[in-house]
Amino acid sequence: MYGYSGKILHIDLNERKHWVEEKPEKWYKLYIGGVSMASRLCWENIEVGCDPYGPGNPICFANGIFSGTPVPVGGKYGLASKSPLTGFIGDSLSGSWFSVALKRARWDGVVIHGQSPNWIYIVIDDERVEFLPADKLLGLGTYETEEKIREIFGDDQLRSATIGPAGENMVRFANVTNDGRQAGRTGHGAVWASKKLKAVSVRGTYGVTVADPETLLKMSFDITEVAQGPYTEKYRLYGTSTNVLNANKHGFLPTRNFQEGTFEFAELVSGEYLDEHHKVKVIACAQCPIACEQMSIVKYGPYAGSMSGVEYESLQAVSSNCGISDMAAAIRMVEIADSCGMDTMSMGVSVSFAMECYEKGVLAKEDFKCKKYPEGFEANFGNGEAGVTLAEMIRDVEGIGALLAEGTRIASETLDKERNAETYKWSMNIKGLECPGYDARSLKTFAMGLAVGVRGGCHNRSAAYDPDIQGETNRFTVDETRGEVAARAEEYAAVYDTLPLCKFIRRCFTGKADRAGAWPSIAKLINATTGWNYDYDDVELIGVRAHTIKKAFNIREGWQPKDDDIPYRWKHEPMTKGVGAGHVVTDEELEYMKQLYYQAKGWTEDGMLPKQLLIDLGMEDVAEEVGV
Amino acid sequence: MVASTSKYKYIVCDPELCIGCQLCEYICSYTKTGEFNSYRSRIRTVRVDEVLITAVACRTCENAPCVIACPRDALSQDQETGIIRIDPTKCDGCAWCIEACEFGAITINHQTKLAEFCNQCEDIEEGPQCVLICPKDALEYTTPDQRAQRTRRKLIESSLGFPQKAKDPR
């Protein structure tokens, strides 16, 4: 078998032992890799109904099919556990060398079971597995941890996925970092901390071979060359943060905790501003010829020396969404999140939630007491130092930070109970996962796409913002096409998340990003790697299965149709400014679109999976457990 | 920084342009071994922190210190090209050449235990494969003289701001 080793590594933290599971080629053909295979491993290995922080919740890595080959942007892996934020599937992707090392160590996936009594880290050295005490690593930031482990082993090519101090402190949206990239969302860092697992390090020394290297190289060369042209220009020159001004123009830039969709200081927190005043260098993930990460530094002022790679989602969450127009504070907040291992998006929305609580009188100055400000501070929107301090307090679970570190859903429920408040009206999460940087009141297809999203408020998995923004659908209204549009958008995204290939390459195959433009080339790449005979329809099914296994996971964990919902604000409080002014998504509209969506997916009226549909996808064992 | 004394061609990386993607390592290891494996690449990327990134391959030094250091006379330098050649019957992987190299451009093959050097893909007509694949043109196959010439041209273009002639005078 080319492209795979056929082996999954299982590690038990209680018994400190490991074993190998061999998987047949048929299994790989169904689940491929990335989020799909990781979710499938989670489906197979979880104790159903377990506490996300308990020993029954496994950590599941699944490598990418193209990792370790020169296929551009193919160096990625998927990570899945039950999410402590949502209670449903937590599936994330991260790029770079960790996945390549794992491939060269000849593991298609790694499943970590149980809980360790003491802090440890695991070293996977080709086929050897070692459990080592992590005492010397505790308290270190994500990058420092990686460097420290490299220093201990004396090998620059040893790659680690780690958690930072925020993870150690069980911040519910803590994440896992490797090589400066993050498996960012759904709180993997907290799951790792519950197992007292500080890092997983991998050294792989075997070469990677593919079925048809000549074809693979030729295609890789061609795509690499195209990727230097106009199709990726936006990512190469400014990175994703160039979206700030676009989002502002189109009136969906989250502003002051999603109260408005336009920000009067958008210019000051734009990718263009970042480029002019802060950019140091662009860097890339493993085997990526695009290089979108814009490393940016603060040159003077109280945050001088702060440096981070600033992406659109991070940037909007900590700047416009908190009303903050000070780019230096934004860079510092992203740096705190990245170096301490937490999700910038959930952190930004938690900070903005606290700011709105302050402005609405639910929280007062003395609620913000901390070591840095013993008297508390004014946590108003726009206060950059308040944003930075709140990020630090969340990291250290200090004072009000301890509540905010639970995410907006728990924080809001707690405040409403303890203070008889109505903070649920501005608690911006979906299934417990904080909303991404698109105000969906005036992106109605996307609003429904988010509502039905299997991992909660995530733009990457839904992807239905694209038709709304591109004008393929009327973003301000609903009609009978929306179910189909949202269903196909998320399946399209799932193909990329499963291979995984970074979506930024999507136009570089033929110039067109749609299925007809990309699937034939992707099928060729798969065939050259594995020696299979995949075609357009097989590629399409990759996405359908990826999404279906996650949905099945959620149903088994107790999903109900009422979980497919959007925040109160998007249903009841229209914006007053910008092109999106006056719009909300009513309960009726949402319900109507959800029904259309369930139909388009071929599911039942209450969103359950029909047995036959699962059997047709080759998922008989899943059909038996959750099919109706 | 240590400067190469080479009069020969070598592969050089511009750290300003290098993004650290390691595609050079993939293509190098494939060209030499038929497998993709950074551990077998003769050009190596190095990342000191998030932004300090470059790639290093043999600099074909004149009077190459590695050749001088080898206690078994296993190494020799091609007088035409400067490429370091290794006699596998003599090399025993003692790694003195690695210690002598100012650039960290030599590695020991884990399997054969022999030292490995960049040979500039001399047997391939198109030349060094890493230079071909580098997506950012950070790698260049050049000599110190050519680098100096280019730097001088750049200097005059950037600092002396005379009015520019139209590109095509016809």
Tab-separated table of C-alpha atoms in Angstrom, chain A residues 140-442:
chain	number	residue	atom	x	y	z
A	140	LEU	CA	6.901	26.842	29.035
A	141	GLY	CA	5.205	28.414	26.029
A	142	THR	CA	4.365	26.400	22.976
A	143	TYR	CA	7.429	27.233	20.902
A	144	GLU	CA	9.754	27.061	23.921
A	145	THR	CA	8.468	23.580	24.689
A	146	GLU	CA	9.254	22.432	21.163
A	147	GLU	CA	12.734	23.927	21.304
A	148	LYS	CA	13.406	22.463	24.746
A	149	ILE	CA	12.521	18.968	23.561
A	150	ARG	CA	14.715	19.397	20.478
A	151	GLU	CA	17.518	20.482	22.786
A	152	ILE	CA	17.044	17.442	25.042
A	153	PHE	CA	17.207	15.061	22.090
A	154	GLY	CA	19.681	17.051	20.039
A	155	ASP	CA	17.765	16.761	16.806
A	156	ASP	CA	16.407	19.729	14.858
A	157	GLN	CA	14.041	17.483	12.967
A	158	LEU	CA	12.220	16.246	16.059
A	159	ARG	CA	8.757	17.778	15.828
A	160	SER	CA	6.345	18.296	18.691
A	161	ALA	CA	2.696	19.092	19.193
A	162	THR	CA	2.429	20.837	22.542
A	163	ILE	CA	0.138	22.669	24.899
A	164	GLY	CA	1.111	25.954	26.544
A	165	PRO	CA	0.385	27.456	29.962
A	166	ALA	CA	-3.238	28.143	28.976
A	167	GLY	CA	-3.660	24.457	28.273
A	168	GLU	CA	-2.021	23.464	31.547
A	169	ASN	CA	-4.496	25.774	33.279
A	170	MET	CA	-7.387	23.988	31.553
A	171	VAL	CA	-8.627	27.015	29.653
A	172	ARG	CA	-11.570	25.397	27.900
A	173	PHE	CA	-10.551	26.795	24.501
A	174	ALA	CA	-6.846	25.998	24.873
A	175	ASN	CA	-5.361	24.502	21.737
A	176	VAL	CA	-2.542	22.314	20.487
A	177	THR	CA	0.404	23.914	18.705
A	178	ASN	CA	3.092	22.487	16.469
A	179	ASP	CA	5.738	24.314	14.446
A	180	GLY	CA	3.967	27.635	15.042
A	181	ARG	CA	0.686	26.341	13.653
A	182	GLN	CA	-2.326	25.379	15.727
A	183	ALA	CA	-4.980	22.705	15.840
A	184	GLY	CA	-6.815	25.769	16.935
A	185	ARG	CA	-10.422	25.275	17.818
A	186	THR	CA	-12.708	23.223	20.059
A	187	GLY	CA	-10.373	23.015	23.075
A	188	HIS	CA	-7.890	20.208	22.403
A	189	GLY	CA	-5.401	21.789	24.807
A	190	ALA	CA	-7.782	21.336	27.730
A	191	VAL	CA	-8.373	17.686	26.797
A	192	TRP	CA	-4.610	17.114	26.740
A	193	ALA	CA	-4.264	18.825	30.122
A	194	SER	CA	-6.975	16.583	31.561
A	195	LYS	CA	-4.663	13.701	30.669
A	196	LYS	CA	-1.606	15.585	31.989
A	197	LEU	CA	-0.071	15.336	28.531
A	198	LYS	CA	2.233	18.274	27.760
A	199	ALA	CA	3.516	17.233	24.352
A	200	VAL	CA	3.739	14.533	21.716
A	201	SER	CA	7.066	14.519	19.887
A	202	VAL	CA	7.827	12.608	16.736
A	203	ARG	CA	10.997	11.731	14.913
A	204	GLY	CA	10.561	9.901	11.642
A	205	THR	CA	13.600	8.815	9.683
A	206	TYR	CA	12.096	6.569	6.998
A	207	GLY	CA	11.750	7.802	3.446
A	208	VAL	CA	8.325	8.310	1.918
A	209	THR	CA	7.541	6.541	-1.335
A	210	VAL	CA	4.566	6.943	-3.642
A	211	ALA	CA	3.040	4.842	-6.409
A	212	ASP	CA	3.907	7.111	-9.316
A	213	PRO	CA	6.592	9.611	-8.321
A	214	GLU	CA	7.113	11.020	-11.823
A	215	THR	CA	3.484	12.091	-12.203
A	216	LEU	CA	3.324	13.355	-8.641
A	217	LEU	CA	6.458	15.452	-9.086
A	218	LYS	CA	5.341	16.844	-12.431
A	219	MET	CA	1.974	17.883	-10.981
A	220	SER	CA	3.608	19.263	-7.841
A	221	PHE	CA	6.029	21.360	-9.913
A	222	ASP	CA	3.167	22.718	-12.006
A	223	ILE	CA	0.950	23.562	-9.048
A	224	THR	CA	3.894	25.128	-7.225
A	225	GLU	CA	4.485	27.389	-10.195
A	226	VAL	CA	0.839	28.378	-10.573
A	227	ALA	CA	0.780	29.083	-6.837
A	228	GLN	CA	3.193	31.972	-7.422
A	229	GLY	CA	0.636	33.674	-9.660
A	230	PRO	CA	-2.570	35.656	-9.292
A	231	TYR	CA	-4.643	32.894	-7.670
A	232	THR	CA	-2.796	33.159	-4.386
A	233	GLU	CA	-1.643	36.761	-4.603
A	234	LYS	CA	-3.906	37.907	-1.786
A	235	TYR	CA	-2.477	35.309	0.591
A	236	ARG	CA	1.134	35.868	-0.418
A	237	LEU	CA	1.152	39.641	-0.207
A	238	TYR	CA	-1.089	40.403	2.739
A	239	GLY	CA	-2.221	37.084	4.151
A	240	THR	CA	-5.767	36.492	5.254
A	241	SER	CA	-5.902	39.726	7.248
A	242	THR	CA	-6.543	41.624	4.032
A	243	ASN	CA	-10.135	40.438	4.555
A	244	VAL	CA	-10.701	43.057	7.272
A	245	LEU	CA	-11.432	45.865	4.827
A	246	ASN	CA	-13.520	43.590	2.620
A	247	ALA	CA	-15.608	42.415	5.564
A	248	ASN	CA	-16.024	46.003	6.672
A	249	LYS	CA	-17.129	47.103	3.211
A	250	HIS	CA	-19.648	44.294	3.031
A	251	GLY	CA	-20.917	45.084	6.514
A	252	PHE	CA	-20.163	41.797	8.300
A	253	LEU	CA	-16.975	42.648	10.192
A	254	PRO	CA	-17.752	41.662	13.804
A	255	THR	CA	-17.633	44.852	15.816
A	256	ARG	CA	-18.002	45.290	19.586
A	257	ASN	CA	-19.100	41.733	20.272
A	258	PHE	CA	-21.154	41.467	17.093
A	259	GLN	CA	-23.288	44.512	17.827
A	260	GLU	CA	-22.431	46.012	14.441
A	261	GLY	CA	-20.888	44.857	11.165
A	262	THR	CA	-18.794	47.888	10.365
A	263	PHE	CA	-15.908	49.329	12.345
A	264	GLU	CA	-15.063	53.015	12.064
A	265	PHE	CA	-11.347	52.293	12.624
A	266	ALA	CA	-11.155	49.317	10.255
A	267	GLU	CA	-8.259	50.932	8.335
A	268	LEU	CA	-6.134	50.850	11.481
A	269	VAL	CA	-6.627	47.125	12.008
A	270	SER	CA	-6.440	46.078	8.354
A	271	GLY	CA	-4.035	43.706	6.663
A	272	GLU	CA	-2.780	46.639	4.629
A	273	TYR	CA	-1.921	48.594	7.775
A	274	LEU	CA	-0.225	45.536	9.216
A	275	ASP	CA	1.823	45.162	6.043
A	276	GLU	CA	2.965	48.780	6.074
A	277	HIS	CA	3.781	49.153	9.745
A	278	HIS	CA	4.471	45.782	11.299
A	279	LYS	CA	5.441	43.105	8.788
A	280	VAL	CA	8.755	41.341	9.344
A	281	LYS	CA	8.635	38.358	7.059
A	282	VAL	CA	6.315	35.810	5.486
A	283	ILE	CA	6.754	32.178	6.410
A	284	ALA	CA	5.303	28.874	5.263
A	285	CYS	CA	4.135	25.544	6.614
A	286	ALA	CA	5.869	22.352	5.557
A	287	GLN	CA	5.758	21.743	1.792
A	288	CYS	CA	3.832	24.975	1.143
A	289	PRO	CA	4.887	27.195	-1.772
A	290	ILE	CA	2.400	29.970	-0.929
A	291	ALA	CA	3.577	31.205	2.486
A	292	CYS	CA	0.640	33.197	3.832
A	293	GLU	CA	1.708	33.757	7.409
A	294	GLN	CA	2.659	37.396	7.871
A	295	MET	CA	4.936	37.615	10.884
A	296	SER	CA	4.372	41.038	12.386
A	297	ILE	CA	6.155	42.881	15.155
A	298	VAL	CA	5.338	45.821	17.443
A	299	LYS	CA	8.196	48.293	17.129
A	300	TYR	CA	7.527	50.726	19.986
A	301	GLY	CA	5.168	51.479	22.858
A	302	PRO	CA	4.188	49.293	25.801
A	303	TYR	CA	3.983	46.125	23.687
A	304	ALA	CA	7.260	46.671	21.818
A	305	GLY	CA	8.874	43.386	20.814
A	306	SER	CA	5.624	41.447	20.584
A	307	MET	CA	5.557	39.354	17.457
A	308	SER	CA	2.927	37.067	15.992
A	309	GLY	CA	1.593	35.747	12.732
A	310	VAL	CA	-1.666	37.651	12.426
A	311	GLU	CA	-4.518	36.001	10.541
A	312	TYR	CA	-7.885	37.530	9.686
A	313	GLU	CA	-9.827	35.416	12.161
A	314	SER	CA	-7.435	36.210	14.991
A	315	LEU	CA	-7.221	39.856	14.064
A	316	GLN	CA	-10.930	40.608	13.866
A	317	ALA	CA	-11.630	38.687	17.084
A	318	VAL	CA	-9.223	40.770	19.140
A	319	SER	CA	-9.524	44.123	17.311
A	320	SER	CA	-12.821	45.251	15.756
A	321	ASN	CA	-14.755	42.668	17.735
A	322	CYS	CA	-13.408	44.232	20.946
A	323	GLY	CA	-13.668	47.756	19.490
A	324	ILE	CA	-9.869	47.940	19.692
A	325	SER	CA	-8.171	50.087	17.046
A	326	ASP	CA	-4.645	49.744	18.447
A	327	MET	CA	-2.849	47.247	16.214
A	328	ALA	CA	-0.053	46.889	18.792
A	329	ALA	CA	-2.528	45.630	21.403
A	330	ALA	CA	-4.036	43.273	18.821
A	331	ILE	CA	-0.618	41.811	17.944
A	332	ARG	CA	0.117	41.381	21.661
A	333	MET	CA	-3.196	39.609	22.276
A	334	VAL	CA	-2.559	37.210	19.405
A	335	GLU	CA	0.948	36.649	20.729
A	336	ILE	CA	-0.391	35.788	24.188
A	337	ALA	CA	-2.850	33.333	22.667
A	338	ASP	CA	-0.318	31.700	20.320
A	339	SER	CA	2.590	31.474	22.732
A	340	CYS	CA	0.400	30.224	25.594
A	341	GLY	CA	-1.645	27.891	23.435
A	342	MET	CA	-5.201	29.129	23.221
A	343	ASP	CA	-7.665	29.754	20.422
A	344	THR	CA	-7.447	33.418	19.410
A	345	MET	CA	-11.010	33.370	18.103
A	346	SER	CA	-12.691	32.004	21.221
A	347	MET	CA	-10.424	34.174	23.356
A	348	GLY	CA	-11.318	37.330	21.426
A	349	VAL	CA	-15.041	36.634	21.661
A	350	SER	CA	-14.735	35.850	25.384
A	351	VAL	CA	-12.957	39.176	25.915
A	352	SER	CA	-15.590	41.054	23.917
A	353	PHE	CA	-18.303	39.260	25.910
A	354	ALA	CA	-16.719	40.540	29.139
A	355	MET	CA	-16.460	44.046	27.687
A	356	GLU	CA	-20.140	44.074	26.824
A	357	CYS	CA	-20.950	42.772	30.325
A	358	TYR	CA	-18.959	45.715	31.662
A	359	GLU	CA	-20.679	48.263	29.435
A	360	LYS	CA	-24.126	46.855	30.270
A	361	GLY	CA	-23.388	46.963	34.001
A	362	VAL	CA	-23.346	43.205	34.649
A	363	LEU	CA	-19.669	43.396	35.535
A	364	ALA	CA	-18.140	46.385	37.335
A	365	LYS	CA	-14.604	47.725	37.610
A	366	GLU	CA	-13.935	45.756	40.811
A	367	ASP	CA	-14.801	42.532	39.011
A	368	PHE	CA	-11.613	43.057	37.014
A	369	LYS	CA	-9.221	43.030	39.961
A	370	CYS	CA	-5.963	41.258	39.260
A	371	LYS	CA	-2.319	41.335	40.287
A	372	LYS	CA	-1.511	43.869	37.576
A	373	TYR	CA	-4.451	46.127	38.527
A	374	PRO	CA	-5.342	45.475	42.197
A	375	GLU	CA	-8.205	48.004	42.017
A	376	GLY	CA	-9.599	46.546	38.812
A	377	PHE	CA	-9.808	48.362	35.460
A	378	GLU	CA	-12.292	49.877	33.028
A	379	ALA	CA	-13.032	47.046	30.623
A	380	ASN	CA	-14.780	49.173	28.012
A	381	PHE	CA	-14.798	48.404	24.299
A	382	GLY	CA	-11.808	49.912	22.572
A	383	ASN	CA	-9.518	49.676	25.582
A	384	GLY	CA	-6.468	47.871	24.214
A	385	GLU	CA	-4.763	47.443	27.557
A	386	ALA	CA	-7.977	45.948	28.976
A	387	GLY	CA	-7.984	43.456	26.098
A	388	VAL	CA	-4.353	42.507	26.701
A	389	THR	CA	-4.903	42.189	30.460
A	390	LEU	CA	-8.015	40.060	29.988
A	391	ALA	CA	-6.080	37.762	27.673
A	392	GLU	CA	-3.434	37.385	30.391
A	393	MET	CA	-6.094	36.783	33.049
A	394	ILE	CA	-7.722	34.086	30.903
A	395	ARG	CA	-4.342	32.439	30.353
A	396	ASP	CA	-3.659	32.490	34.111
A	397	VAL	CA	-7.291	31.729	35.036
A	398	GLU	CA	-6.963	34.712	37.363
A	399	GLY	CA	-9.984	36.564	38.791
A	400	ILE	CA	-12.717	37.033	36.188
A	401	GLY	CA	-10.345	35.318	33.744
A	402	ALA	CA	-11.194	31.987	35.365
A	403	LEU	CA	-14.845	32.422	34.374
A	404	LEU	CA	-14.029	33.683	30.869
A	405	ALA	CA	-11.664	30.740	30.399
A	406	GLU	CA	-14.734	28.482	30.434
A	407	GLY	CA	-15.902	30.009	27.134
A	408	THR	CA	-18.867	32.285	26.556
A	409	ARG	CA	-21.546	29.635	26.992
A	410	ILE	CA	-20.605	28.625	30.539
A	411	ALA	CA	-19.566	32.185	31.472
A	412	SER	CA	-22.916	33.519	30.352
A	413	GLU	CA	-24.942	30.790	32.070
A	414	THR	CA	-23.025	31.386	35.296
A	415	LEU	CA	-23.481	35.160	35.231
A	416	ASP	CA	-27.176	34.884	34.404
A	417	LYS	CA	-27.695	32.561	37.351
A	418	GLU	CA	-25.500	34.359	39.878
A	419	ARG	CA	-26.368	37.944	38.972
A	420	ASN	CA	-29.846	37.551	37.598
A	421	ALA	CA	-28.623	39.006	34.284
A	422	GLU	CA	-29.522	38.428	30.634
A	423	THR	CA	-26.057	37.976	29.190
A	424	TYR	CA	-27.349	35.129	26.979
A	425	LYS	CA	-28.435	37.924	24.654
A	426	TRP	CA	-24.821	38.665	23.813
A	427	SER	CA	-23.192	35.278	24.329
A	428	MET	CA	-21.850	34.735	20.816
A	429	ASN	CA	-21.383	30.997	20.439
A	430	ILE	CA	-22.935	28.162	18.482
A	431	LYS	CA	-23.109	24.812	20.288
A	432	GLY	CA	-20.631	26.384	22.707
A	433	LEU	CA	-17.981	27.274	20.115
A	434	GLU	CA	-17.472	31.014	19.671
A	435	CYS	CA	-18.570	32.517	16.348
A	436	PRO	CA	-16.072	33.225	13.566
A	437	GLY	CA	-15.382	36.578	11.920
A	438	TYR	CA	-18.490	36.866	9.805
A	439	ASP	CA	-21.589	38.515	11.210
A	440	ALA	CA	-24.210	36.138	9.844
A	441	ARG	CA	-27.307	38.319	10.283
A	442	SER	CA	-26.874	39.514	6.742
